[in-house]
Amino acid sequence: MTTPNPSLPSPDDLRSPLLPPTGKDPLSGHHDPPIERLCIDVMLRKYCGEFGYWQFKHFVLTCTAWALEAFHTMVMIFADREPDWSCEPGSECVTTADVCELQHGSWRWDGGSGMSTVAEWGLVCGQKYKVGLVQALFFGGCMIGAGIFGHLSDSKLGRKGSLTVVCILNAVFGLLTSLSPNYLTYVLLRVLTGFSTGGVGLCAFVLATEPVGPSKRGIAGMSTFYFFSGGIALLSGIAYVFRTWRSLYIASSVPSILFVFLILPLISESPRWYLIRGQTDSAMSIMRAIAVANGKSLPGNVYVVRDEEVKDNDQKSNEIRSKEVVTGSIIDAVRSPLTRARLILVVGINFASSIVYYGLSLNVVNLETDLYISVLVNAVAEMPAFFFTAVLIDRFGRKPLGVGTQWFSGIFCIVGSFIGNEGAWKVVRMGCGVLGIFGMAGTYNLLFIYAMELFPTVVRNAALGCATQAAQLGAIMAPFVVVLGGGLPFLIFGVCGIVGGFLTFYLPETLNKPLYDTMNGMADGENEALC
């Protein structure tokens, strides 16, 4: 009998490497499915749902910030208005006279000097320019803030982090504004409020629409301005209740505090931002949450990657690159010929449309009608424009709609410039203004979704921030156009609308095109589309 040599392998040891692992039968056909790497748009469309319960809840909660922006922006219409005045009993003044020609002490402001900043600090006659100045400087602050927070939301702070910061600053600066002891302090605090306000709508828009699928993104993006117009309409009611300018600033700032503590904790960061920052696990966690909330199933073999990595079959290379942080700035957008031309056009269009939109909003003071009703009517007139553009945006595309809405607004503004402001003609001119803001409201909303689709994730907020800066520069000009009075403001608004429409002709159509993540991904995608 031979003794087995322990140094030699047993027959079982020789056979075991040739056998499949326990529980796996090669004849059964059960194999692990291959890894599927998808960009976010495809994953939303294929597995998670493009606009289900998760996106709806996220969208509504995030867009509430637009109402806050409306409060802090349009509060100037009521706080800086010129109140009615009346003659002191026994004086020789007449109410039909110009207040600048009356003797001091022969008249008084109705409701007292606390009704507005104009009444409290005597911003009439030779001081009237200060009203337009503080409004212009507010938009100057917006311009600076849009650029800074546009960059921060693409980089370190993220979309949600930036939105949190600007809402906190809005609340603080708004409350401090109500305590302003003099005009100079008031101007400083309004500039600071503008600085933080410039980032609110920008961050809220991108955060609300980035998790939405491509076929639903147009309608969702066009719906964000419902919240802005709703905020303006709500503000007219708040201003009617809180008649003094100091109490109005308090009432319009408190909602920002409530938003930070009650709503922001319920909002998620954008998975696209996590992806470009190399936080793939966080992006996948949100995508799984979207699928679960929408009643969908996301298979375990499906992973989210940046668009330029979808076709990379090297698993090791893909894992390494998914951890890389992809950064970008407005300089990258300017360097690329593809995005440079788009950026220049978007800047010009935003500048022109902003002069019209904010100019018509502020021009209600020249209509000589009830201020609260005029603001309410203008806000309500914007909402049908959002509905029509949302319905038509995926049927006709971004470019034709952008051209049409700007020309619609421009034509009615030009017509309004030739109509008098007496008797029944006041109502006709007001109607031209309402139709003008109807068209431009559709344009202003469309520009956000259009510009968002023109740039990749890595520079999207920076590019939108640049476009918003141009819009704020236009808004700076608007108060000075308004103070010209008469029909001239309407004529200027009309010309801007026509010019903006012509510029839109040179932008590419983005209907049904994906949201690219990186500059290389966009270049590759555009080149494939041309082939």
Short mmCIF file of N, CA, C and O in Angstrom, two decimals, residues 357-468:
data_model
loop_
_atom_site.label_atom_id
_atom_site.label_comp_id
_atom_site.label_asym_id
_atom_site.label_seq_id
_atom_site.Cartn_x
_atom_site.Cartn_y
_atom_site.Cartn_z
N TYR A 357 -38.13 94.13 -19.92
CA TYR A 357 -38.90 93.48 -18.85
C TYR A 357 -38.96 94.33 -17.59
O TYR A 357 -40.04 94.63 -17.07
N TYR A 358 -37.79 94.72 -17.09
CA TYR A 358 -37.78 95.53 -15.86
C TYR A 358 -38.28 96.95 -16.12
O TYR A 358 -38.89 97.56 -15.24
N GLY A 359 -38.02 97.46 -17.31
CA GLY A 359 -38.51 98.79 -17.64
C GLY A 359 -40.03 98.85 -17.63
O GLY A 359 -40.62 99.78 -17.05
N LEU A 360 -40.69 97.87 -18.25
CA LEU A 360 -42.15 97.84 -18.24
C LEU A 360 -42.70 97.62 -16.84
O LEU A 360 -43.76 98.14 -16.48
N SER A 361 -41.99 96.82 -16.02
CA SER A 361 -42.43 96.59 -14.65
C SER A 361 -42.36 97.86 -13.82
O SER A 361 -43.27 98.17 -13.04
N LEU A 362 -41.27 98.61 -13.99
CA LEU A 362 -41.10 99.84 -13.20
C LEU A 362 -41.88 101.01 -13.79
O LEU A 362 -42.18 101.98 -13.09
N ASN A 363 -42.25 100.90 -15.07
CA ASN A 363 -42.91 102.02 -15.75
C ASN A 363 -44.36 102.22 -15.30
O ASN A 363 -45.02 103.17 -15.73
N VAL A 364 -44.85 101.37 -14.42
CA VAL A 364 -46.22 101.53 -13.92
C VAL A 364 -46.39 102.87 -13.20
O VAL A 364 -47.50 103.40 -13.12
N VAL A 365 -45.29 103.43 -12.70
CA VAL A 365 -45.39 104.71 -11.99
C VAL A 365 -45.74 105.84 -12.96
O VAL A 365 -46.20 106.91 -12.53
N ASN A 366 -45.50 105.64 -14.26
CA ASN A 366 -45.81 106.66 -15.26
C ASN A 366 -47.20 106.51 -15.87
O ASN A 366 -47.60 107.33 -16.69
N LEU A 367 -47.91 105.45 -15.47
CA LEU A 367 -49.22 105.19 -16.07
C LEU A 367 -50.35 105.96 -15.39
O LEU A 367 -51.46 106.02 -15.89
N GLU A 368 -50.06 106.52 -14.21
CA GLU A 368 -51.03 107.33 -13.47
C GLU A 368 -52.32 106.54 -13.18
O GLU A 368 -53.42 107.06 -13.28
N THR A 369 -52.15 105.27 -12.86
CA THR A 369 -53.27 104.43 -12.42
C THR A 369 -52.94 103.91 -11.03
O THR A 369 -51.85 104.14 -10.51
N ASP A 370 -53.89 103.19 -10.41
CA ASP A 370 -53.65 102.66 -9.07
C ASP A 370 -52.44 101.73 -9.07
O ASP A 370 -52.38 100.76 -9.84
N LEU A 371 -51.45 102.03 -8.22
CA LEU A 371 -50.18 101.31 -8.24
C LEU A 371 -50.35 99.84 -7.91
O LEU A 371 -49.77 98.97 -8.58
N TYR A 372 -51.14 99.53 -6.88
CA TYR A 372 -51.31 98.14 -6.45
C TYR A 372 -52.00 97.32 -7.54
O TYR A 372 -51.60 96.19 -7.81
N ILE A 373 -53.01 97.90 -8.15
CA ILE A 373 -53.73 97.20 -9.22
C ILE A 373 -52.84 97.02 -10.44
O ILE A 373 -52.82 95.94 -11.07
N SER A 374 -52.07 98.05 -10.80
CA SER A 374 -51.20 97.97 -11.97
C SER A 374 -50.15 96.88 -11.82
O SER A 374 -49.89 96.10 -12.75
N VAL A 375 -49.54 96.81 -10.64
CA VAL A 375 -48.52 95.77 -10.40
C VAL A 375 -49.16 94.39 -10.44
O VAL A 375 -48.60 93.44 -11.02
N LEU A 376 -50.33 94.26 -9.85
CA LEU A 376 -51.04 92.97 -9.85
C LEU A 376 -51.40 92.55 -11.28
O LEU A 376 -51.19 91.39 -11.66
N VAL A 377 -51.91 93.49 -12.07
CA VAL A 377 -52.30 93.18 -13.46
C VAL A 377 -51.08 92.76 -14.27
O VAL A 377 -51.13 91.80 -15.05
N ASN A 378 -49.97 93.48 -14.11
CA ASN A 378 -48.75 93.13 -14.84
C ASN A 378 -48.28 91.72 -14.47
O ASN A 378 -47.85 90.95 -15.33
N ALA A 379 -48.33 91.40 -13.17
CA ALA A 379 -47.88 90.08 -12.71
C ALA A 379 -48.78 88.97 -13.26
O ALA A 379 -48.30 87.92 -13.72
N VAL A 380 -50.09 89.21 -13.22
CA VAL A 380 -51.03 88.21 -13.73
C VAL A 380 -50.90 88.08 -15.25
O VAL A 380 -51.04 86.98 -15.80
N ALA A 381 -50.61 89.18 -15.94
CA ALA A 381 -50.46 89.14 -17.40
C ALA A 381 -49.29 88.28 -17.83
O ALA A 381 -49.28 87.73 -18.94
N GLU A 382 -48.29 88.14 -16.97
CA GLU A 382 -47.13 87.32 -17.31
C GLU A 382 -47.47 85.83 -17.34
O GLU A 382 -46.88 85.06 -18.11
N MET A 383 -48.41 85.40 -16.50
CA MET A 383 -48.66 83.97 -16.32
C MET A 383 -49.19 83.29 -17.59
O MET A 383 -48.74 82.19 -17.92
N PRO A 384 -50.14 83.89 -18.33
CA PRO A 384 -50.54 83.25 -19.60
C PRO A 384 -49.38 83.13 -20.58
O PRO A 384 -49.33 82.19 -21.37
N ALA A 385 -48.44 84.08 -20.52
CA ALA A 385 -47.27 84.00 -21.40
C ALA A 385 -46.45 82.76 -21.07
O ALA A 385 -45.96 82.07 -21.98
N PHE A 386 -46.31 82.44 -19.80
CA PHE A 386 -45.57 81.24 -19.40
C PHE A 386 -46.28 79.98 -19.88
O PHE A 386 -45.65 79.02 -20.31
N PHE A 387 -47.62 80.01 -19.80
CA PHE A 387 -48.39 78.83 -20.22
C PHE A 387 -48.23 78.60 -21.72
O PHE A 387 -47.95 77.47 -22.16
N PHE A 388 -48.40 79.64 -22.51
CA PHE A 388 -48.31 79.49 -23.96
C PHE A 388 -46.90 79.08 -24.40
O PHE A 388 -46.74 78.22 -25.27
N THR A 389 -45.89 79.69 -23.80
CA THR A 389 -44.52 79.33 -24.19
C THR A 389 -44.19 77.90 -23.74
O THR A 389 -43.46 77.19 -24.44
N ALA A 390 -44.70 77.47 -22.57
CA ALA A 390 -44.47 76.11 -22.11
C ALA A 390 -45.11 75.09 -23.04
O ALA A 390 -44.54 74.03 -23.31
N VAL A 391 -46.29 75.42 -23.55
CA VAL A 391 -46.98 74.52 -24.47
C VAL A 391 -46.29 74.47 -25.83
O VAL A 391 -46.18 73.41 -26.46
N LEU A 392 -45.77 75.62 -26.28
CA LEU A 392 -45.23 75.71 -27.63
C LEU A 392 -43.73 75.42 -27.73
O LEU A 392 -43.22 75.20 -28.83
N ILE A 393 -43.02 75.41 -26.59
CA ILE A 393 -41.57 75.33 -26.63
C ILE A 393 -41.07 74.03 -27.25
O ILE A 393 -40.07 74.01 -27.97
N ASP A 394 -41.76 72.91 -26.98
CA ASP A 394 -41.33 71.63 -27.54
C ASP A 394 -41.95 71.35 -28.91
O ASP A 394 -41.65 70.35 -29.53
N ARG A 395 -42.85 72.22 -29.34
CA ARG A 395 -43.46 72.04 -30.66
C ARG A 395 -42.71 72.86 -31.71
O ARG A 395 -42.44 72.38 -32.80
N PHE A 396 -42.39 74.10 -31.39
CA PHE A 396 -41.73 74.97 -32.36
C PHE A 396 -40.24 75.15 -32.09
O PHE A 396 -39.51 75.63 -32.95
N GLY A 397 -39.78 74.80 -30.89
CA GLY A 397 -38.38 74.96 -30.56
C GLY A 397 -38.08 76.27 -29.85
O GLY A 397 -38.92 77.16 -29.75
N ARG A 398 -36.85 76.39 -29.37
CA ARG A 398 -36.45 77.56 -28.58
C ARG A 398 -36.27 78.80 -29.44
O ARG A 398 -36.71 79.89 -29.09
N LYS A 399 -35.59 78.64 -30.58
CA LYS A 399 -35.26 79.80 -31.39
C LYS A 399 -36.50 80.53 -31.96
O LYS A 399 -36.63 81.74 -31.76
N PRO A 400 -37.43 79.83 -32.64
CA PRO A 400 -38.60 80.55 -33.17
C PRO A 400 -39.42 81.23 -32.09
O PRO A 400 -39.93 82.34 -32.29
N LEU A 401 -39.53 80.56 -30.94
CA LEU A 401 -40.30 81.14 -29.84
C LEU A 401 -39.60 82.37 -29.28
O LEU A 401 -40.25 83.37 -28.93
N GLY A 402 -38.27 82.31 -29.17
CA GLY A 402 -37.52 83.46 -28.67
C GLY A 402 -37.65 84.67 -29.58
O GLY A 402 -37.83 85.81 -29.11
N VAL A 403 -37.56 84.45 -30.87
CA VAL A 403 -37.71 85.54 -31.84
C VAL A 403 -39.12 86.11 -31.79
O VAL A 403 -39.33 87.33 -31.72
N GLY A 404 -40.12 85.23 -31.81
CA GLY A 404 -41.52 85.67 -31.86
C GLY A 404 -41.96 86.45 -30.65
O GLY A 404 -42.62 87.49 -30.77
N THR A 405 -41.58 86.01 -29.45
CA THR A 405 -42.02 86.70 -28.23
C THR A 405 -41.38 88.08 -28.10
O THR A 405 -42.02 89.03 -27.65
N GLN A 406 -40.11 88.19 -28.50
CA GLN A 406 -39.44 89.49 -28.42
C GLN A 406 -40.03 90.48 -29.42
O GLN A 406 -40.22 91.66 -29.11
N TRP A 407 -40.32 90.03 -30.63
CA TRP A 407 -40.92 90.92 -31.62
C TRP A 407 -42.35 91.29 -31.24
O TRP A 407 -42.79 92.41 -31.49
N PHE A 408 -43.08 90.36 -30.66
CA PHE A 408 -44.44 90.65 -30.18
C PHE A 408 -44.40 91.78 -29.16
O PHE A 408 -45.15 92.76 -29.26
N SER A 409 -43.50 91.66 -28.19
CA SER A 409 -43.37 92.70 -27.16
C SER A 409 -42.91 94.02 -27.77
O SER A 409 -43.45 95.09 -27.45
N GLY A 410 -41.92 93.96 -28.68
CA GLY A 410 -41.38 95.18 -29.27
C GLY A 410 -42.41 95.95 -30.07
O GLY A 410 -42.47 97.19 -29.99
N ILE A 411 -43.25 95.24 -30.82
CA ILE A 411 -44.26 95.92 -31.65
C ILE A 411 -45.26 96.67 -30.79
O ILE A 411 -45.59 97.84 -31.06
N PHE A 412 -45.75 96.03 -29.72
CA PHE A 412 -46.73 96.70 -28.88
C PHE A 412 -46.12 97.86 -28.08
O PHE A 412 -46.81 98.85 -27.79
N CYS A 413 -44.86 97.75 -27.72
CA CYS A 413 -44.21 98.87 -27.04
C CYS A 413 -44.08 100.07 -27.97
O CYS A 413 -44.29 101.22 -27.56
N ILE A 414 -43.72 99.81 -29.22
CA ILE A 414 -43.61 100.91 -30.19
C ILE A 414 -44.97 101.57 -30.41
O ILE A 414 -45.08 102.80 -30.49
N VAL A 415 -46.02 100.76 -30.51
CA VAL A 415 -47.37 101.31 -30.65
C VAL A 415 -47.73 102.17 -29.45
O VAL A 415 -48.28 103.28 -29.58
N GLY A 416 -47.39 101.69 -28.24
CA GLY A 416 -47.69 102.44 -27.01
C GLY A 416 -46.99 103.77 -26.94
O GLY A 416 -47.48 104.71 -26.29
N SER A 417 -45.83 103.89 -27.60
CA SER A 417 -45.08 105.15 -27.54
C SER A 417 -45.79 106.28 -28.27
O SER A 417 -45.53 107.46 -28.00
N PHE A 418 -46.70 105.94 -29.19
CA PHE A 418 -47.41 106.97 -29.96
C PHE A 418 -48.81 107.25 -29.41
O PHE A 418 -49.56 108.02 -30.00
N ILE A 419 -49.15 106.65 -28.28
CA ILE A 419 -50.48 106.85 -27.68
C ILE A 419 -50.37 107.82 -26.52
O ILE A 419 -49.45 107.74 -25.70
N GLY A 420 -51.31 108.74 -26.43
CA GLY A 420 -51.31 109.73 -25.36
C GLY A 420 -51.63 109.12 -24.01
O GLY A 420 -52.00 107.96 -23.89
N ASN A 421 -51.49 109.94 -22.98
CA ASN A 421 -51.69 109.46 -21.60
C ASN A 421 -52.79 110.27 -20.91
O ASN A 421 -52.68 110.60 -19.74
N GLU A 422 -53.85 110.56 -21.67
CA GLU A 422 -54.95 111.33 -21.11
C GLU A 422 -56.28 110.60 -21.38
O GLU A 422 -56.46 109.98 -22.43
N GLY A 423 -57.17 110.70 -20.42
CA GLY A 423 -58.50 110.13 -20.57
C GLY A 423 -58.46 108.64 -20.82
O GLY A 423 -57.72 107.89 -20.18
N ALA A 424 -59.28 108.20 -21.79
CA ALA A 424 -59.37 106.76 -22.10
C ALA A 424 -58.07 106.23 -22.71
O ALA A 424 -57.82 105.01 -22.67
N TRP A 425 -57.26 107.11 -23.28
CA TRP A 425 -56.01 106.67 -23.88
C TRP A 425 -55.04 106.11 -22.84
O TRP A 425 -54.13 105.33 -23.18
N LYS A 426 -55.21 106.51 -21.57
CA LYS A 426 -54.37 105.95 -20.53
C LYS A 426 -54.56 104.44 -20.42
O LYS A 426 -53.61 103.69 -20.22
N VAL A 427 -55.81 104.00 -20.56
CA VAL A 427 -56.12 102.57 -20.49
C VAL A 427 -55.53 101.84 -21.69
O VAL A 427 -55.01 100.72 -21.57
N VAL A 428 -55.59 102.49 -22.87
CA VAL A 428 -55.03 101.88 -24.09
C VAL A 428 -53.52 101.73 -23.95
O VAL A 428 -52.95 100.68 -24.29
N ARG A 429 -52.85 102.77 -23.44
CA ARG A 429 -51.40 102.68 -23.27
C ARG A 429 -51.06 101.61 -22.23
O ARG A 429 -50.09 100.85 -22.40
N MET A 430 -51.86 101.54 -21.17
CA MET A 430 -51.64 100.50 -20.17
C MET A 430 -51.79 99.11 -20.80
O MET A 430 -51.03 98.19 -20.50
N GLY A 431 -52.77 98.98 -21.73
CA GLY A 431 -52.95 97.70 -22.43
C GLY A 431 -51.74 97.34 -23.27
O GLY A 431 -51.33 96.17 -23.32
N CYS A 432 -51.15 98.34 -23.94
CA CYS A 432 -49.93 98.09 -24.71
C CYS A 432 -48.79 97.64 -23.80
O CYS A 432 -48.01 96.75 -24.16
N GLY A 433 -48.71 98.25 -22.63
CA GLY A 433 -47.69 97.84 -21.66
C GLY A 433 -47.90 96.42 -21.18
O GLY A 433 -46.95 95.65 -21.02
N VAL A 434 -49.17 96.06 -20.93
CA VAL A 434 -49.49 94.70 -20.48
C VAL A 434 -49.12 93.67 -21.55
O VAL A 434 -48.53 92.63 -21.27
N LEU A 435 -49.48 93.97 -22.82
CA LEU A 435 -49.13 93.05 -23.91
C LEU A 435 -47.61 93.00 -24.13
O LEU A 435 -47.06 91.95 -24.49
N GLY A 436 -46.95 94.15 -23.92
CA GLY A 436 -45.50 94.17 -24.04
C GLY A 436 -44.84 93.29 -23.00
O GLY A 436 -43.92 92.51 -23.31
N ILE A 437 -45.31 93.36 -21.76
CA ILE A 437 -44.72 92.54 -20.69
C ILE A 437 -45.15 91.08 -20.85
O ILE A 437 -44.44 90.17 -20.43
N PHE A 438 -46.31 90.86 -21.48
CA PHE A 438 -46.76 89.50 -21.79
C PHE A 438 -45.74 88.81 -22.69
O PHE A 438 -45.29 87.69 -22.42
N GLY A 439 -45.35 89.49 -23.77
CA GLY A 439 -44.38 88.90 -24.69
C GLY A 439 -43.01 88.76 -24.08
O GLY A 439 -42.35 87.72 -24.20
N MET A 440 -42.55 89.80 -23.38
CA MET A 440 -41.20 89.76 -22.84
C MET A 440 -41.08 88.81 -21.65
O MET A 440 -40.01 88.26 -21.40
N ALA A 441 -42.17 88.59 -20.92
CA ALA A 441 -42.13 87.61 -19.83
C ALA A 441 -41.87 86.22 -20.39
O ALA A 441 -41.11 85.44 -19.82
N GLY A 442 -42.51 85.92 -21.54
CA GLY A 442 -42.24 84.64 -22.19
C GLY A 442 -40.80 84.53 -22.63
O GLY A 442 -40.16 83.49 -22.46
N THR A 443 -40.25 85.61 -23.16
CA THR A 443 -38.84 85.62 -23.58
C THR A 443 -37.91 85.45 -22.40
O THR A 443 -36.98 84.63 -22.43
N TYR A 444 -38.15 86.22 -21.36
CA TYR A 444 -37.25 86.22 -20.21
C TYR A 444 -37.17 84.85 -19.57
O TYR A 444 -36.11 84.40 -19.12
N ASN A 445 -38.29 84.15 -19.52
CA ASN A 445 -38.32 82.80 -18.97
C ASN A 445 -37.65 81.82 -19.91
O ASN A 445 -36.88 80.96 -19.50
N LEU A 446 -37.94 81.96 -21.21
CA LEU A 446 -37.35 81.08 -22.22
C LEU A 446 -35.83 81.17 -22.23
O LEU A 446 -35.14 80.16 -22.43
N LEU A 447 -35.30 82.37 -21.98
CA LEU A 447 -33.85 82.55 -22.05
C LEU A 447 -33.12 81.71 -21.02
O LEU A 447 -31.99 81.28 -21.25
N PHE A 448 -33.74 81.47 -19.87
CA PHE A 448 -33.09 80.65 -18.85
C PHE A 448 -32.91 79.22 -19.34
O PHE A 448 -31.82 78.65 -19.25
N ILE A 449 -33.99 78.61 -19.84
CA ILE A 449 -33.88 77.23 -20.29
C ILE A 449 -33.02 77.14 -21.54
O ILE A 449 -32.26 76.18 -21.73
N TYR A 450 -33.10 78.14 -22.40
CA TYR A 450 -32.30 78.17 -23.64
C TYR A 450 -30.81 78.25 -23.30
O TYR A 450 -30.00 77.45 -23.81
N ALA A 451 -30.44 79.20 -22.46
CA ALA A 451 -29.04 79.36 -22.09
C ALA A 451 -28.51 78.15 -21.33
O ALA A 451 -27.36 77.75 -21.50
N MET A 452 -29.36 77.55 -20.52
CA MET A 452 -28.95 76.36 -19.76
C MET A 452 -28.55 75.22 -20.70
O MET A 452 -27.58 74.50 -20.45
N GLU A 453 -29.28 75.07 -21.80
CA GLU A 453 -29.03 73.98 -22.74
C GLU A 453 -27.88 74.28 -23.69
O GLU A 453 -27.37 73.38 -24.35
N LEU A 454 -27.44 75.52 -23.74
CA LEU A 454 -26.36 75.90 -24.66
C LEU A 454 -24.97 75.63 -24.09
O LEU A 454 -23.99 75.64 -24.83
N PHE A 455 -24.88 75.36 -22.77
CA PHE A 455 -23.57 75.21 -22.14
C PHE A 455 -23.52 73.92 -21.31
O PHE A 455 -24.53 73.50 -20.74
N PRO A 456 -22.33 73.29 -21.19
CA PRO A 456 -22.20 72.07 -20.41
C PRO A 456 -22.22 72.34 -18.90
O PRO A 456 -22.03 73.48 -18.46
N THR A 457 -22.42 71.27 -18.12
CA THR A 457 -22.55 71.40 -16.67
C THR A 457 -21.38 72.11 -16.03
O THR A 457 -21.54 72.91 -15.12
N VAL A 458 -20.17 71.82 -16.52
CA VAL A 458 -18.95 72.33 -15.88
C VAL A 458 -18.86 73.85 -15.92
O VAL A 458 -18.20 74.46 -15.07
N VAL A 459 -19.52 74.50 -16.90
CA VAL A 459 -19.51 75.96 -16.97
C VAL A 459 -20.92 76.54 -17.03
O VAL A 459 -21.09 77.72 -17.30
N ARG A 460 -21.92 75.70 -16.78
CA ARG A 460 -23.31 76.13 -17.00
C ARG A 460 -23.68 77.31 -16.10
O ARG A 460 -24.20 78.33 -16.56
N ASN A 461 -23.44 77.19 -14.80
CA ASN A 461 -23.82 78.28 -13.92
C ASN A 461 -22.96 79.51 -14.12
O ASN A 461 -23.41 80.64 -13.95
N ALA A 462 -21.69 79.31 -14.50
CA ALA A 462 -20.82 80.46 -14.78
C ALA A 462 -21.33 81.21 -16.01
O ALA A 462 -21.37 82.45 -16.03
N ALA A 463 -21.73 80.47 -17.04
CA ALA A 463 -22.27 81.10 -18.25
C ALA A 463 -23.61 81.77 -17.96
O ALA A 463 -23.87 82.90 -18.41
N LEU A 464 -24.47 81.07 -17.21
CA LEU A 464 -25.74 81.68 -16.82
C LEU A 464 -25.51 82.90 -15.94
O LEU A 464 -26.26 83.88 -16.02
N GLY A 465 -24.49 82.83 -15.10
CA GLY A 465 -24.16 83.99 -14.26
C GLY A 465 -23.74 85.17 -15.10
O GLY A 465 -24.12 86.32 -14.82
N CYS A 466 -22.97 84.91 -16.17
CA CYS A 466 -22.56 85.98 -17.08
C CYS A 466 -23.77 86.57 -17.79
O CYS A 466 -23.88 87.79 -17.95
N ALA A 467 -24.67 85.68 -18.24
CA ALA A 467 -25.89 86.15 -18.89
C ALA A 467 -26.76 86.96 -17.93
O ALA A 467 -27.35 87.97 -18.30
N THR A 468 -26.81 86.49 -16.68
CA THR A 468 -27.58 87.22 -15.67
C THR A 468 -26.96 88.57 -15.37
O THR A 468 -27.67 89.55 -15.12
#
